């Protein structure tokens, strides 16, 4: 069975600090996809990134970066120079291979990030 | 482009009442699904559909019914609401392709008293 673990329930940082959100996954599939979603206080789910199991290159998008390591089954998310607007709950999720429209996502329990001014 | 639209946004029910949460998408997506979000538990899949007339169960299907008579709509029915169904419900849709991802609705907050 697939499983996603986000061990950090809540993280508090001061603005401009860097912060890393951890995600560890379990799957028997050789092909799978990993996602990060952001849920701001308004409640909607915002897609951040999708990464497939064959692509272990790190990715950077502005202040956001992701470190995917198959050897440790981790897909960690780092925010550089955090801002108050980054305050949200962040979810890591895992899916089987495409062709199912990624309808069967398995989510972690989320990490609440609070960035103080 | 409205994307995925869920109605209502808030609902309070009494135990035993029935109701339908509506979900509609205007992106001609083949795939649709329902998730529930509970504190400390992330999102869990209730039911999903891979096309009109085809549905299947997810992780937590008990107490819920779905049908998919059109590509656009995927309603979720609570037959006899229970306090354990108090949750935030999200509908999602997607299409198969190189840029596959889930598009989520804004959610329905349901309280069962």
mmCIF file of C-alpha atoms in Angstrom:
data_model
loop_
_atom_site.group_PDB
_atom_site.id
_atom_site.type_symbol
_atom_site.label_atom_id
_atom_site.label_comp_id
_atom_site.label_asym_id
_atom_site.label_seq_id
_atom_site.Cartn_x
_atom_site.Cartn_y
_atom_site.Cartn_z
ATOM 1 C CA UNK A 1 0.000 0.000 0.000
ATOM 2 C CA UNK A 2 1.107 3.534 -0.654
ATOM 3 C CA UNK A 3 1.829 5.850 2.239
ATOM 4 C CA UNK A 4 3.058 9.406 2.699
ATOM 5 C CA UNK A 5 4.499 10.639 5.971
ATOM 6 C CA UNK A 6 4.915 14.287 6.885
ATOM 7 C CA UNK A 7 6.372 14.048 10.357
ATOM 8 C CA UNK A 8 6.417 17.794 10.983
ATOM 9 C CA UNK A 9 2.963 18.780 12.163
ATOM 10 C CA UNK A 10 3.713 22.472 12.551
ATOM 11 C CA UNK A 11 6.709 24.698 11.899
ATOM 12 C CA UNK A 12 7.094 28.290 13.019
ATOM 13 C CA UNK A 13 9.719 30.563 11.501
ATOM 14 C CA UNK A 14 10.451 34.244 11.341
ATOM 15 C CA UNK A 15 10.248 35.991 8.009
ATOM 16 C CA UNK A 16 13.355 35.611 5.801
ATOM 17 C CA UNK A 17 14.337 32.335 7.396
ATOM 18 C CA UNK A 18 14.736 29.276 5.168
ATOM 19 C CA UNK A 19 12.521 26.326 5.995
ATOM 20 C CA UNK A 20 12.401 22.724 4.786
ATOM 21 C CA UNK A 21 9.277 20.606 4.850
ATOM 22 C CA UNK A 22 9.928 16.875 4.925
ATOM 23 C CA UNK A 23 8.052 14.211 2.981
ATOM 24 C CA UNK A 24 8.773 10.482 3.102
ATOM 25 C CA UNK A 25 6.813 8.058 0.975
ATOM 26 C CA UNK A 26 6.286 4.329 0.612
ATOM 27 C CA UNK A 27 5.270 2.537 -2.548
ATOM 28 C CA UNK A 28 5.903 -0.758 -4.308
ATOM 29 C CA UNK A 29 5.372 0.787 -7.728
ATOM 30 C CA UNK A 30 8.414 1.431 -9.868
ATOM 31 C CA UNK A 31 6.629 4.279 -11.625
ATOM 32 C CA UNK A 32 4.915 6.834 -9.453
ATOM 33 C CA UNK A 33 4.375 10.562 -9.115
ATOM 34 C CA UNK A 34 4.880 12.918 -6.216
ATOM 35 C CA UNK A 35 3.098 16.200 -5.632
ATOM 36 C CA UNK A 36 3.124 19.172 -3.309
ATOM 37 C CA UNK A 37 -0.011 21.214 -2.692
ATOM 38 C CA UNK A 38 -0.411 24.405 -0.665
ATOM 39 C CA UNK A 39 -3.552 25.149 1.332
ATOM 40 C CA UNK A 40 -3.616 28.790 2.472
ATOM 41 C CA UNK A 41 -5.972 29.961 5.238
ATOM 42 C CA UNK A 42 -8.666 30.568 2.617
ATOM 43 C CA UNK A 43 -8.894 26.790 2.204
ATOM 44 C CA UNK A 44 -8.335 26.131 -1.474
ATOM 45 C CA UNK A 45 -5.727 23.642 -2.664
ATOM 46 C CA UNK A 46 -2.997 25.117 -4.829
ATOM 47 C CA UNK A 47 -0.858 22.840 -6.982
ATOM 48 C CA UNK A 48 2.877 23.494 -6.561
ATOM 49 C CA UNK A 49 4.765 20.701 -8.310
ATOM 50 C CA UNK A 50 4.552 17.247 -9.832
ATOM 51 C CA UNK A 51 7.590 14.993 -10.136
ATOM 52 C CA UNK A 52 7.816 11.512 -11.636
ATOM 53 C CA UNK A 53 9.896 8.693 -10.217
ATOM 54 C CA UNK A 54 12.337 8.697 -13.113
ATOM 55 C CA UNK A 55 13.376 12.296 -12.680
ATOM 56 C CA UNK A 56 15.560 12.842 -9.646
ATOM 57 C CA UNK A 57 16.762 16.268 -10.645
ATOM 58 C CA UNK A 58 16.165 18.918 -8.067
ATOM 59 C CA UNK A 59 13.839 21.678 -9.119
ATOM 60 C CA UNK A 60 13.848 25.345 -8.288
ATOM 61 C CA UNK A 61 11.020 27.773 -8.860
ATOM 62 C CA UNK A 62 11.711 31.191 -7.431
ATOM 63 C CA UNK A 63 12.005 30.826 -3.663
ATOM 64 C CA UNK A 64 10.776 27.242 -3.802
ATOM 65 C CA UNK A 65 12.965 24.206 -4.347
ATOM 66 C CA UNK A 66 12.399 20.493 -4.173
ATOM 67 C CA UNK A 67 14.845 17.692 -3.386
ATOM 68 C CA UNK A 68 13.793 14.255 -4.617
ATOM 69 C CA UNK A 69 15.882 11.303 -3.404
ATOM 70 C CA UNK A 70 14.727 7.823 -4.330
ATOM 71 C CA UNK A 71 17.428 6.257 -2.135
ATOM 72 C CA UNK A 72 15.738 7.635 0.969
ATOM 73 C CA UNK A 73 12.187 7.788 -0.473
ATOM 74 C CA UNK A 74 12.002 11.473 0.256
ATOM 75 C CA UNK A 75 10.666 14.499 -1.578
ATOM 76 C CA UNK A 76 11.484 17.509 0.555
ATOM 77 C CA UNK A 77 10.369 21.062 -0.066
ATOM 78 C CA UNK A 78 12.416 24.124 0.849
ATOM 79 C CA UNK A 79 11.244 27.703 0.976
ATOM 80 C CA UNK A 80 14.078 30.213 0.876
ATOM 81 C CA UNK A 81 13.672 33.586 2.551
ATOM 82 C CA UNK A 82 10.196 32.785 3.808
ATOM 83 C CA UNK A 83 7.457 35.390 3.719
ATOM 84 C CA UNK A 84 4.267 35.838 5.698
ATOM 85 C CA UNK A 85 2.283 34.873 2.592
ATOM 86 C CA UNK A 86 3.902 31.442 2.757
ATOM 87 C CA UNK A 87 1.890 30.683 5.886
ATOM 88 C CA UNK A 88 -0.270 27.712 4.931
ATOM 89 C CA UNK A 89 -0.660 23.986 5.273
ATOM 90 C CA UNK A 90 1.489 22.087 2.815
ATOM 91 C CA UNK A 91 0.585 18.610 1.637
ATOM 92 C CA UNK A 92 2.791 16.044 -0.011
ATOM 93 C CA UNK A 93 0.983 13.415 -2.097
ATOM 94 C CA UNK A 94 1.764 10.248 -4.025
ATOM 95 C CA UNK A 95 0.072 8.718 -7.053
ATOM 96 C CA UNK A 96 0.399 5.667 -9.205
ATOM 97 C CA UNK A 97 1.389 6.100 -12.812
ATOM 98 C CA UNK A 98 -0.632 8.369 -15.105
ATOM 99 C CA UNK A 99 -3.492 7.099 -17.161
ATOM 100 C CA UNK A 100 -5.748 7.397 -14.133
ATOM 101 C CA UNK A 101 -5.757 11.155 -14.258
ATOM 102 C CA UNK A 102 -4.031 11.099 -10.883
ATOM 103 C CA UNK A 103 -7.428 10.650 -9.285
ATOM 104 C CA UNK A 104 -6.121 8.346 -6.601
ATOM 105 C CA UNK A 105 -3.755 10.551 -4.692
ATOM 106 C CA UNK A 106 -2.531 9.451 -1.300
ATOM 107 C CA UNK A 107 -1.907 12.514 0.849
ATOM 108 C CA UNK A 108 0.278 13.058 3.851
ATOM 109 C CA UNK A 109 -1.243 14.637 6.936
ATOM 110 C CA UNK A 110 0.198 18.026 6.078
ATOM 111 C CA UNK A 111 2.625 20.458 7.684
ATOM 112 C CA UNK A 112 1.324 23.772 8.946
ATOM 113 C CA UNK A 113 3.850 26.538 8.323
ATOM 114 C CA UNK A 114 3.526 29.760 10.247
ATOM 115 C CA UNK A 115 5.741 32.621 9.151
ATOM 116 C CA UNK A 116 5.859 35.533 11.549
ATOM 117 C CA UNK A 117 6.881 39.050 10.558
ATOM 118 C CA UNK B 1 -13.306 29.612 -17.103
ATOM 119 C CA UNK B 2 -14.921 28.473 -13.855
ATOM 120 C CA UNK B 3 -12.841 25.282 -13.393
ATOM 121 C CA UNK B 4 -14.278 23.024 -10.685
ATOM 122 C CA UNK B 5 -17.370 24.402 -8.941
ATOM 123 C CA UNK B 6 -18.688 22.978 -5.690
ATOM 124 C CA UNK B 7 -21.980 23.844 -4.059
ATOM 125 C CA UNK B 8 -22.884 24.564 -1.357
ATOM 126 C CA UNK B 9 -19.859 26.060 0.394
ATOM 127 C CA UNK B 10 -21.319 25.413 3.845
ATOM 128 C CA UNK B 11 -23.985 23.028 5.059
ATOM 129 C CA UNK B 12 -25.344 21.969 8.433
ATOM 130 C CA UNK B 13 -27.311 18.741 8.663
ATOM 131 C CA UNK B 14 -28.999 16.816 11.407
ATOM 132 C CA UNK B 15 -28.127 13.186 11.956
ATOM 133 C CA UNK B 16 -30.092 10.998 9.564
ATOM 134 C CA UNK B 17 -30.758 13.666 6.964
ATOM 135 C CA UNK B 18 -29.721 13.133 3.381
ATOM 136 C CA UNK B 19 -28.191 15.599 0.981
ATOM 137 C CA UNK B 20 -26.195 15.900 -2.200
ATOM 138 C CA UNK B 21 -22.975 17.829 -2.613
ATOM 139 C CA UNK B 22 -22.731 19.140 -6.128
ATOM 140 C CA UNK B 23 -19.601 19.234 -8.260
ATOM 141 C CA UNK B 24 -19.323 20.504 -11.811
ATOM 142 C CA UNK B 25 -16.354 21.110 -14.072
ATOM 143 C CA UNK B 26 -16.242 22.907 -17.376
ATOM 144 C CA UNK B 27 -12.874 21.668 -18.604
ATOM 145 C CA UNK B 28 -14.184 18.507 -20.287
ATOM 146 C CA UNK B 29 -12.083 16.395 -17.930
ATOM 147 C CA UNK B 30 -12.565 12.655 -18.017
ATOM 148 C CA UNK B 31 -11.599 12.071 -14.413
ATOM 149 C CA UNK B 32 -13.331 13.325 -11.294
ATOM 150 C CA UNK B 33 -13.056 12.458 -7.630
ATOM 151 C CA UNK B 34 -14.200 13.319 -4.132
ATOM 152 C CA UNK B 35 -11.930 13.701 -1.116
ATOM 153 C CA UNK B 36 -12.654 14.505 2.494
ATOM 154 C CA UNK B 37 -10.305 16.454 4.724
ATOM 155 C CA UNK B 38 -10.289 15.909 8.453
ATOM 156 C CA UNK B 39 -8.009 17.592 10.997
ATOM 157 C CA UNK B 40 -4.704 15.779 11.314
ATOM 158 C CA UNK B 41 -5.574 13.260 8.607
ATOM 159 C CA UNK B 42 -4.888 14.991 5.326
ATOM 160 C CA UNK B 43 -7.184 14.292 2.402
ATOM 161 C CA UNK B 44 -8.680 10.866 1.829
ATOM 162 C CA UNK B 45 -10.284 9.587 -1.350
ATOM 163 C CA UNK B 46 -13.988 8.753 -1.133
ATOM 164 C CA UNK B 47 -15.001 7.882 -4.694
ATOM 165 C CA UNK B 48 -13.660 8.548 -8.143
ATOM 166 C CA UNK B 49 -14.784 8.314 -11.760
ATOM 167 C CA UNK B 50 -12.828 7.706 -14.926
ATOM 168 C CA UNK B 51 -15.656 8.743 -17.219
ATOM 169 C CA UNK B 52 -19.400 9.063 -17.581
ATOM 170 C CA UNK B 53 -21.097 5.961 -16.239
ATOM 171 C CA UNK B 54 -17.971 4.638 -14.497
ATOM 172 C CA UNK B 55 -17.288 5.074 -10.797
ATOM 173 C CA UNK B 56 -15.233 3.264 -8.194
ATOM 174 C CA UNK B 57 -14.570 3.356 -4.478
ATOM 175 C CA UNK B 58 -11.670 5.049 -2.811
ATOM 176 C CA UNK B 59 -10.276 4.660 0.681
ATOM 177 C CA UNK B 60 -13.352 5.791 2.674
ATOM 178 C CA UNK B 61 -16.514 5.123 0.604
ATOM 179 C CA UNK B 62 -18.919 3.998 3.346
ATOM 180 C CA UNK B 63 -21.954 6.223 3.748
ATOM 181 C CA UNK B 64 -21.531 7.904 0.377
ATOM 182 C CA UNK B 65 -22.956 7.297 -3.083
ATOM 183 C CA UNK B 66 -21.892 8.729 -6.408
ATOM 184 C CA UNK B 67 -22.976 8.576 -10.008
ATOM 185 C CA UNK B 68 -21.590 10.107 -13.186
ATOM 186 C CA UNK B 69 -24.323 10.594 -15.758
ATOM 187 C CA UNK B 70 -22.502 13.381 -17.588
ATOM 188 C CA UNK B 71 -18.866 14.326 -18.081
ATOM 189 C CA UNK B 72 -19.412 17.634 -16.315
ATOM 190 C CA UNK B 73 -21.117 16.571 -13.097
ATOM 191 C CA UNK B 74 -20.128 14.282 -10.240
ATOM 192 C CA UNK B 75 -22.501 14.629 -7.259
ATOM 193 C CA UNK B 76 -21.774 13.073 -3.883
ATOM 194 C CA UNK B 77 -24.766 11.796 -1.929
ATOM 195 C CA UNK B 78 -24.957 11.307 1.806
ATOM 196 C CA UNK B 79 -27.826 8.885 2.334
ATOM 197 C CA UNK B 80 -28.139 9.189 6.121
ATOM 198 C CA UNK B 81 -25.749 11.745 7.559
ATOM 199 C CA UNK B 82 -23.748 10.878 10.661
ATOM 200 C CA UNK B 83 -21.590 13.113 12.892
ATOM 201 C CA UNK B 84 -18.547 11.185 11.633
ATOM 202 C CA UNK B 85 -19.190 12.719 8.228
ATOM 203 C CA UNK B 86 -18.493 16.202 9.531
ATOM 204 C CA UNK B 87 -15.629 17.248 7.311
ATOM 205 C CA UNK B 88 -14.492 19.460 4.460
ATOM 206 C CA UNK B 89 -15.211 17.881 1.112
ATOM 207 C CA UNK B 90 -13.215 18.569 -2.011
ATOM 208 C CA UNK B 91 -14.101 17.658 -5.547
ATOM 209 C CA UNK B 92 -11.322 17.351 -8.121
ATOM 210 C CA UNK B 93 -10.980 16.764 -11.830
ATOM 211 C CA UNK B 94 -8.213 16.046 -14.283
ATOM 212 C CA UNK B 95 -7.490 15.003 -17.801
ATOM 213 C CA UNK B 96 -5.000 12.486 -19.086
ATOM 214 C CA UNK B 97 -2.071 14.161 -20.759
ATOM 215 C CA UNK B 98 1.468 15.334 -20.380
ATOM 216 C CA UNK B 99 0.450 18.016 -17.920
ATOM 217 C CA UNK B 100 -1.822 15.923 -15.758
ATOM 218 C CA UNK B 101 -2.651 17.304 -12.362
ATOM 219 C CA UNK B 102 -5.669 17.544 -10.131
ATOM 220 C CA UNK B 103 -7.766 20.681 -10.224
ATOM 221 C CA UNK B 104 -9.600 21.081 -6.938
ATOM 222 C CA UNK B 105 -12.821 22.864 -6.163
ATOM 223 C CA UNK B 106 -12.971 25.326 -3.288
ATOM 224 C CA UNK B 107 -14.477 22.816 -0.885
ATOM 225 C CA UNK B 108 -17.732 22.257 1.027
ATOM 226 C CA UNK B 109 -17.667 22.495 4.803
ATOM 227 C CA UNK B 110 -20.236 20.057 6.186
ATOM 228 C CA UNK B 111 -21.322 19.800 9.808
ATOM 229 C CA UNK B 112 -23.564 16.983 10.975
ATOM 230 C CA UNK B 113 -25.157 17.573 14.366
#
